[in-house]
Short mmCIF file of C-alpha atoms and ligand atoms in Angstrom, two decimals:
data_model
loop_
_atom_site.label_atom_id
_atom_site.label_comp_id
_atom_site.label_asym_id
_atom_site.label_seq_id
_atom_site.Cartn_x
_atom_site.Cartn_y
_atom_site.Cartn_z
CA MET A 1 -43.76 47.13 -95.09
CA ALA A 2 -47.44 46.75 -94.15
CA PHE A 3 -49.62 49.82 -93.61
CA ASP A 4 -49.99 50.43 -89.88
CA LEU A 5 -52.28 53.05 -88.33
CA LYS A 6 -49.85 53.37 -85.42
CA GLU A 7 -46.85 54.27 -87.60
CA HIS A 8 -47.73 55.59 -91.02
CA PRO A 9 -49.31 58.87 -92.09
CA HIS A 10 -52.89 58.31 -93.14
CA ARG A 11 -56.29 59.92 -93.56
CA ARG A 12 -59.30 58.90 -91.53
CA PHE A 13 -62.88 59.42 -92.66
CA ASN A 14 -65.62 60.88 -90.48
CA PRO A 15 -68.82 59.14 -91.65
CA LEU A 16 -70.96 61.67 -89.75
CA THR A 17 -69.64 64.79 -91.45
CA ARG A 18 -67.93 63.08 -94.42
CA GLN A 19 -64.74 64.99 -93.81
CA TRP A 20 -61.24 63.60 -93.52
CA VAL A 21 -58.55 64.11 -90.90
CA LEU A 22 -54.85 63.65 -91.58
CA VAL A 23 -53.12 61.57 -88.87
CA SER A 24 -49.33 61.69 -88.53
CA PRO A 25 -48.42 59.21 -85.76
CA HIS A 26 -44.74 59.08 -86.80
CA ARG A 27 -44.39 62.72 -85.74
CA THR A 28 -45.45 62.48 -82.09
CA GLN A 29 -41.86 62.61 -80.86
CA ARG A 30 -40.86 65.78 -82.69
CA PRO A 31 -39.71 68.67 -80.48
CA TRP A 32 -42.42 71.10 -79.53
CA LEU A 33 -41.74 74.75 -80.27
CA GLY A 34 -45.29 76.04 -79.92
CA GLN A 35 -46.67 78.86 -77.86
CA VAL A 36 -46.58 78.40 -74.07
CA GLU A 37 -49.62 80.03 -72.56
CA THR A 38 -49.66 81.25 -68.99
CA VAL A 39 -52.06 79.42 -66.70
CA ALA A 40 -54.92 81.67 -65.68
CA ASP A 41 -55.68 81.84 -61.97
CA GLU A 42 -58.28 79.11 -61.48
CA LYS A 43 -59.37 80.21 -58.04
CA GLN A 44 -62.80 81.80 -58.35
CA PRO A 45 -64.96 83.19 -55.53
CA ALA A 46 -68.26 81.39 -54.78
CA TYR A 47 -70.01 84.69 -55.52
CA ASP A 48 -68.76 87.47 -57.78
CA PRO A 49 -70.55 90.83 -57.45
CA ALA A 50 -69.44 91.73 -61.00
CA CYS A 51 -70.81 88.52 -62.62
CA TYR A 52 -74.03 88.89 -64.61
CA MET A 53 -74.96 85.27 -63.86
CA CYS A 54 -74.58 85.23 -60.07
CA PRO A 55 -77.80 85.35 -57.97
CA GLY A 56 -79.22 88.81 -57.26
CA ASN A 57 -76.92 90.59 -59.73
CA THR A 58 -78.08 92.96 -62.45
CA ARG A 59 -77.52 91.94 -66.07
CA ALA A 60 -76.40 94.08 -69.02
CA ALA A 61 -79.91 94.92 -70.23
CA GLY A 62 -80.99 95.84 -66.69
CA ALA A 63 -82.84 92.69 -65.58
CA ARG A 64 -82.01 91.41 -62.11
CA ASN A 65 -81.30 87.72 -61.49
CA PRO A 66 -83.49 86.07 -58.85
CA ASP A 67 -81.86 84.61 -55.76
CA TYR A 68 -81.89 81.19 -57.47
CA LYS A 69 -80.87 77.99 -55.69
CA THR A 70 -80.35 75.46 -58.48
CA THR A 71 -80.46 76.56 -62.14
CA LEU A 72 -81.40 79.74 -63.98
CA VAL A 73 -82.45 80.28 -67.57
CA PHE A 74 -82.81 83.66 -69.26
CA ASP A 75 -82.91 85.16 -72.75
CA ASN A 76 -79.45 86.24 -73.86
CA ASP A 77 -79.07 89.99 -73.41
CA TYR A 78 -77.15 90.18 -76.69
CA PRO A 79 -78.80 87.43 -78.75
CA ALA A 80 -77.37 86.33 -82.10
CA LEU A 81 -80.88 85.43 -83.25
CA LEU A 82 -84.20 87.22 -82.84
CA PRO A 83 -87.69 85.66 -82.89
CA GLU A 84 -89.30 88.57 -84.74
CA THR A 85 -87.12 88.43 -87.86
CA PRO A 86 -89.00 89.16 -91.13
CA GLN A 87 -88.80 86.33 -93.66
CA GLY A 88 -86.81 86.94 -96.81
CA ASN A 89 -84.46 85.50 -99.41
CA ILE A 90 -81.78 86.95 -101.62
CA ASP A 91 -80.32 85.01 -104.54
CA VAL A 92 -78.30 86.68 -107.27
CA ASN A 93 -77.17 84.11 -109.85
CA ASP A 94 -76.56 81.50 -107.10
CA LEU A 95 -73.58 83.65 -106.07
CA LEU A 96 -74.96 86.16 -103.62
CA VAL A 97 -77.26 84.03 -101.50
CA ALA A 98 -78.82 84.96 -98.17
CA LYS A 99 -81.81 83.88 -96.10
CA SER A 100 -83.43 85.47 -93.09
CA GLU A 101 -83.01 83.47 -89.89
CA ALA A 102 -85.35 83.63 -86.92
CA GLY A 103 -84.44 82.15 -83.57
CA ILE A 104 -84.02 82.51 -79.87
CA CYS A 105 -80.89 82.43 -77.70
CA ARG A 106 -80.88 81.63 -74.02
CA VAL A 107 -78.33 81.23 -71.26
CA ILE A 108 -78.58 78.42 -68.71
CA CYS A 109 -76.68 78.77 -65.42
CA PHE A 110 -75.86 75.34 -63.97
CA SER A 111 -75.53 76.57 -60.40
CA PRO A 112 -75.75 79.73 -58.28
CA ARG A 113 -72.10 79.06 -57.34
CA HIS A 114 -69.67 81.08 -59.45
CA ASP A 115 -66.75 78.74 -58.75
CA LEU A 116 -68.13 75.35 -59.84
CA THR A 117 -67.79 73.30 -63.03
CA ILE A 118 -69.54 70.14 -64.18
CA ALA A 119 -66.61 68.18 -62.75
CA ARG A 120 -66.94 69.87 -59.35
CA MET A 121 -70.72 69.68 -59.10
CA SER A 122 -72.40 66.70 -57.41
CA LEU A 123 -74.74 64.38 -59.31
CA GLU A 124 -77.61 65.82 -57.25
CA GLU A 125 -76.64 69.31 -58.38
CA LEU A 126 -76.25 68.23 -62.01
CA ARG A 127 -79.64 66.53 -62.37
CA PRO A 128 -81.62 69.84 -62.53
CA VAL A 129 -79.29 70.90 -65.36
CA MET A 130 -80.18 67.74 -67.33
CA ASP A 131 -83.89 68.43 -66.61
CA LEU A 132 -83.55 72.00 -67.84
CA TRP A 133 -81.77 70.94 -71.04
CA ALA A 134 -84.70 68.61 -71.78
CA GLU A 135 -87.37 71.17 -70.81
CA GLN A 136 -85.76 73.96 -72.79
CA SER A 137 -85.21 71.75 -75.83
CA GLN A 138 -88.91 70.92 -75.66
CA GLU A 139 -90.01 74.51 -75.12
CA LEU A 140 -87.88 76.11 -77.80
CA GLY A 141 -88.47 73.25 -80.21
CA SER A 142 -92.25 73.57 -79.89
CA ARG A 143 -92.16 77.08 -81.35
CA GLU A 144 -93.33 77.41 -84.93
CA PHE A 145 -90.13 79.04 -86.17
CA VAL A 146 -87.68 76.74 -84.35
CA ASN A 147 -86.58 73.64 -86.27
CA TYR A 148 -83.38 72.89 -84.42
CA VAL A 149 -82.24 73.29 -80.81
CA GLN A 150 -78.50 73.50 -80.12
CA VAL A 151 -77.22 73.14 -76.55
CA PHE A 152 -73.54 74.04 -76.16
CA GLU A 153 -71.02 74.95 -73.50
CA ASN A 154 -67.83 76.93 -73.99
CA ARG A 155 -65.60 76.23 -71.02
CA GLY A 156 -62.48 78.23 -70.15
CA ALA A 157 -60.87 81.46 -71.27
CA MET A 158 -58.81 79.52 -73.83
CA MET A 159 -62.06 78.73 -75.65
CA GLY A 160 -63.19 82.33 -75.45
CA ALA A 161 -65.66 81.82 -72.60
CA SER A 162 -66.21 85.32 -71.32
CA ASN A 163 -67.34 84.26 -67.85
CA PRO A 164 -66.20 81.34 -65.64
CA HIS A 165 -69.66 81.02 -64.03
CA PRO A 166 -70.82 77.47 -64.93
CA HIS A 167 -73.26 77.93 -67.77
CA CYS A 168 -74.18 76.91 -71.29
CA GLN A 169 -76.21 78.36 -74.08
CA ILE A 170 -79.23 77.03 -75.89
CA TRP A 171 -80.12 78.40 -79.28
CA GLY A 172 -83.25 77.55 -81.22
CA SER A 173 -83.07 78.34 -84.92
CA ASP A 174 -85.23 78.25 -88.01
CA SER A 175 -82.70 76.27 -90.03
CA VAL A 176 -80.65 73.22 -89.05
CA PRO A 177 -77.09 74.58 -88.57
CA ASP A 178 -74.27 73.29 -90.77
CA GLU A 179 -72.69 70.64 -88.48
CA PRO A 180 -75.94 68.85 -87.59
CA ALA A 181 -77.12 69.33 -91.20
CA LYS A 182 -74.09 67.37 -92.44
CA GLU A 183 -74.65 64.67 -89.82
CA GLN A 184 -78.31 64.52 -90.71
CA LEU A 185 -77.59 63.81 -94.35
CA ALA A 186 -75.12 61.06 -93.42
CA GLN A 187 -77.49 59.47 -90.89
CA GLN A 188 -80.40 59.64 -93.33
CA GLU A 189 -78.47 58.00 -96.15
CA TYR A 190 -77.02 55.33 -93.87
CA GLN A 191 -80.53 54.60 -92.57
CA SER A 192 -82.01 54.33 -96.04
CA THR A 193 -79.24 52.18 -97.55
CA ARG A 194 -78.60 49.87 -94.58
CA ASN A 195 -81.88 50.10 -92.71
CA SER A 196 -79.91 50.70 -89.54
CA CYS A 197 -78.63 53.60 -87.41
CA LEU A 198 -75.14 54.87 -88.23
CA LEU A 199 -74.25 55.64 -84.61
CA CYS A 200 -75.81 52.44 -83.19
CA ASP A 201 -73.68 50.46 -85.65
CA TYR A 202 -70.57 52.57 -84.99
CA LEU A 203 -70.97 52.16 -81.23
CA ALA A 204 -71.34 48.38 -81.56
CA LEU A 205 -68.13 48.24 -83.60
CA GLU A 206 -66.20 50.39 -81.11
CA ARG A 207 -67.40 48.24 -78.20
CA GLN A 208 -66.14 45.12 -79.98
CA ARG A 209 -62.73 46.68 -80.51
CA GLY A 210 -62.44 48.50 -77.19
CA GLU A 211 -59.29 50.48 -77.99
CA ARG A 212 -61.03 53.85 -78.27
CA ILE A 213 -63.47 53.40 -75.37
CA VAL A 214 -62.74 55.70 -72.41
CA PHE A 215 -65.44 54.44 -70.02
CA GLU A 216 -69.09 53.40 -69.84
CA ASN A 217 -71.91 53.77 -67.36
CA GLN A 218 -75.40 52.25 -67.29
CA LEU A 219 -76.51 54.08 -70.45
CA PHE A 220 -73.64 56.01 -72.00
CA THR A 221 -70.37 55.11 -73.66
CA VAL A 222 -67.64 57.74 -73.87
CA LEU A 223 -65.04 57.17 -76.60
CA ALA A 224 -62.39 58.93 -78.65
CA PRO A 225 -63.88 58.70 -82.13
CA PHE A 226 -61.74 57.05 -84.83
CA TRP A 227 -61.90 60.28 -86.85
CA ALA A 228 -61.25 62.72 -83.95
CA ILE A 229 -59.61 66.01 -84.92
CA TRP A 230 -58.85 67.56 -81.53
CA PRO A 231 -56.14 65.77 -79.49
CA PHE A 232 -58.51 64.67 -76.70
CA GLU A 233 -61.81 64.90 -78.54
CA THR A 234 -64.53 62.57 -77.26
CA LEU A 235 -68.01 61.46 -78.22
CA VAL A 236 -70.67 60.67 -75.62
CA LEU A 237 -73.12 58.12 -77.02
CA ALA A 238 -76.26 56.57 -75.56
CA ARG A 239 -76.35 52.78 -75.95
CA GLN A 240 -80.05 53.00 -76.76
CA HIS A 241 -81.39 54.63 -79.89
CA ILE A 242 -82.52 57.85 -78.23
CA GLY A 243 -83.06 60.85 -80.52
CA SER A 244 -82.99 63.89 -78.30
CA LEU A 245 -82.55 65.33 -74.83
CA THR A 246 -86.34 65.47 -74.44
CA ASP A 247 -86.48 61.68 -74.92
CA LEU A 248 -84.21 61.09 -71.91
CA ILE A 249 -86.37 60.21 -68.94
CA GLY A 250 -85.89 59.47 -65.25
CA ASP A 251 -82.62 57.81 -64.38
CA GLN A 252 -81.40 58.18 -67.98
CA ARG A 253 -80.85 61.83 -67.06
CA ASP A 254 -78.87 60.79 -63.98
CA ALA A 255 -76.78 58.58 -66.27
CA LEU A 256 -76.04 61.54 -68.52
CA ALA A 257 -75.01 63.66 -65.52
CA ASP A 258 -72.76 60.81 -64.36
CA ALA A 259 -71.13 60.45 -67.79
CA LEU A 260 -70.45 64.18 -68.09
CA LYS A 261 -69.10 64.48 -64.55
CA ARG A 262 -66.79 61.49 -64.96
CA LEU A 263 -65.54 62.67 -68.35
CA THR A 264 -64.83 66.25 -67.26
CA THR A 265 -63.12 64.98 -64.09
CA ARG A 266 -60.82 62.80 -66.20
CA TYR A 267 -60.13 65.80 -68.42
CA ASP A 268 -59.24 67.95 -65.38
CA HIS A 269 -56.72 65.30 -64.26
CA LEU A 270 -55.10 65.00 -67.68
CA PHE A 271 -53.04 68.16 -67.33
CA GLU A 272 -54.05 68.99 -63.72
CA THR A 273 -55.97 72.05 -64.82
CA SER A 274 -59.61 73.03 -65.14
CA PHE A 275 -59.83 71.62 -68.66
CA PRO A 276 -61.16 73.97 -71.35
CA TYR A 277 -63.47 72.69 -74.09
CA SER A 278 -66.39 73.38 -76.34
CA MET A 279 -69.05 70.72 -75.97
CA GLY A 280 -72.55 70.36 -77.29
CA PHE A 281 -75.36 67.98 -78.11
CA HIS A 282 -76.56 66.97 -81.53
CA GLN A 283 -80.14 65.83 -81.56
CA THR A 284 -83.27 65.34 -83.68
CA PRO A 285 -84.46 68.51 -85.41
CA THR A 286 -87.80 69.77 -84.13
CA ASP A 287 -89.40 70.04 -87.56
CA GLY A 288 -91.17 66.70 -86.99
CA LYS A 289 -89.67 65.16 -90.14
CA HIS A 290 -86.71 63.20 -88.79
CA GLN A 291 -86.39 59.85 -87.03
CA GLU A 292 -82.84 58.85 -87.99
CA TRP A 293 -81.10 60.86 -85.29
CA HIS A 294 -79.06 59.35 -82.48
CA LEU A 295 -78.45 61.75 -79.59
CA HIS A 296 -74.81 62.41 -78.78
CA ALA A 297 -72.46 64.99 -77.32
CA HIS A 298 -69.16 66.11 -78.82
CA PHE A 299 -66.35 67.39 -76.60
CA TYR A 300 -63.76 69.46 -78.44
CA PRO A 301 -60.94 70.40 -76.03
CA PRO A 302 -58.04 72.50 -77.38
CA LEU A 303 -55.23 71.28 -75.08
CA LEU A 304 -52.46 69.23 -76.66
CA ARG A 305 -49.70 68.39 -74.19
CA SER A 306 -50.02 70.49 -71.05
CA ALA A 307 -52.23 73.05 -69.33
CA THR A 308 -50.55 75.71 -71.44
CA VAL A 309 -49.85 74.09 -74.79
CA ARG A 310 -52.84 74.01 -77.07
CA LYS A 311 -53.55 72.84 -80.57
CA PHE A 312 -54.21 75.51 -83.16
CA MET A 313 -56.33 74.93 -86.23
CA VAL A 314 -54.19 76.98 -88.58
CA GLY A 315 -52.12 76.63 -91.73
CA TYR A 316 -52.73 73.25 -93.34
CA GLU A 317 -55.82 72.80 -91.17
CA MET A 318 -57.40 76.02 -92.45
CA LEU A 319 -56.30 75.55 -96.03
CA GLY A 320 -56.11 71.79 -96.45
CA THR A 321 -57.58 69.38 -93.94
CA PRO A 322 -57.39 68.99 -90.13
CA GLN A 323 -54.29 67.17 -88.96
CA ARG A 324 -53.25 65.48 -85.71
CA ASP A 325 -50.20 63.66 -84.39
CA ILE A 326 -51.30 61.56 -81.42
CA THR A 327 -53.82 58.97 -82.49
CA ALA A 328 -57.36 58.67 -81.11
CA GLU A 329 -56.30 55.29 -79.67
CA SER A 330 -53.47 56.78 -77.61
CA ALA A 331 -55.69 59.67 -76.48
CA ALA A 332 -58.30 57.13 -75.31
CA ALA A 333 -55.60 55.16 -73.48
CA ARG A 334 -54.45 58.32 -71.67
CA LEU A 335 -58.03 59.22 -70.68
CA ARG A 336 -58.69 55.65 -69.49
CA GLU A 337 -55.85 56.01 -66.98
CA MET A 338 -57.28 59.16 -65.38
CA LYS A 339 -59.03 59.18 -62.00
CA GLU A 340 -62.72 59.99 -61.70
CA ILE A 341 -62.57 61.70 -58.32
ZN1 ZN B 401 -71.15 84.21 -61.31
ZN1 ZN B 402 -78.98 54.78 -83.03
ZN1 ZN B 403 -72.69 65.29 -83.94
#
C-alpha cells in the first residue's frame, strides 16, 4: 500500500514556523458529537448608541468619537502596551526571565456603519482602510521604541470579539512577537542558504500544483496552505516580493481590498453565516535590519462543519501537536466553489 496524503494519517511541516500538524484524512467520516453552538443574531443596527466605536459616541476613557465618514483610528482605551515603559531585565539562572516591553495599541474602525463587515463593504469603502493600515504601520514603525507593527482583526463573538463594529487593532511593540519571530528566523535561513525568498518559492510551487489555490486577482493569491491547522485556514500572498503594508502603493492597495473582500465573501457563503476569524498581517520588522520578509495575511477561522460547529484546540492539540481531519486540499476545493457576491 503506497502512502497517500488523501488517505493515510501523516504529519505536515510548516516551513514558516517549523511546527508540524497531524492530518487524519481517514477520519473525516466519523460521526460528530461536538458542541452545537447557537447562532447569534447577526442583524446589527447601522448605528448603535451603546457602541464605543460608532460616530459621535463617548468611549470608556471619556473621549468622544468625531462624526467620521470613512475610517477612524484612536489609541486603545485599555492598551496592553504603554509607550512610557521603563526599560529593564530580570534573569535568575535563565529560569525566571522577564523583559520590559514598550509599545502602543490602537483601534482602527473600518467604517462609521456598525453593521458592516469587510465582505459587505464596497471596494471604494475598503480602500481607505488599506491606506490607513499602511499609514499607521509607517507612523508606529517610525517610533524609536517600535520594532514591529502587528495589524490584526478578531471577527465574531466566537473569536471573542467584544464588539461587532467593523474594526481591527494595530499594535506596535519593542520586540518582534513570537509568531513573526519564528517566521523571521525561517525566512532568514532560507534566504541565506538558497539565496531566494521562502514565500516566493512556496507560492511558485503552489501555483504549479493548483490544488490548494482558492483564487487569484491581479496581485494576490489566496490559498489553503499545505500545513494549515484550522479547517478553513488561508494565506493571502502577494505575487511580488513586497515586504510590508507600507510598500503597497496605488492600485496594489485596491488589489488587497479586492482579495480580502472576495475571500471573506466566500467564507460567509461556506456556512451561510457571517464567518468568524482571526486574521492579521505579517510584515517586515521596523528595526531597519531585515529584507527577507514577504508580506502576507493569515486567516484563522474556527468553524469546522457548520455555522455552529467549531474546531477546538484542546487535548492532543494543547499537549501534543495540532491535528485536523479534512485536508487543506479539500478545504481549498470547498472555498473554490463559493460565490464571491
Ligand atoms: Zn458601532
Ligand atoms: Zn518573496
Ligand atoms: Zn506569517
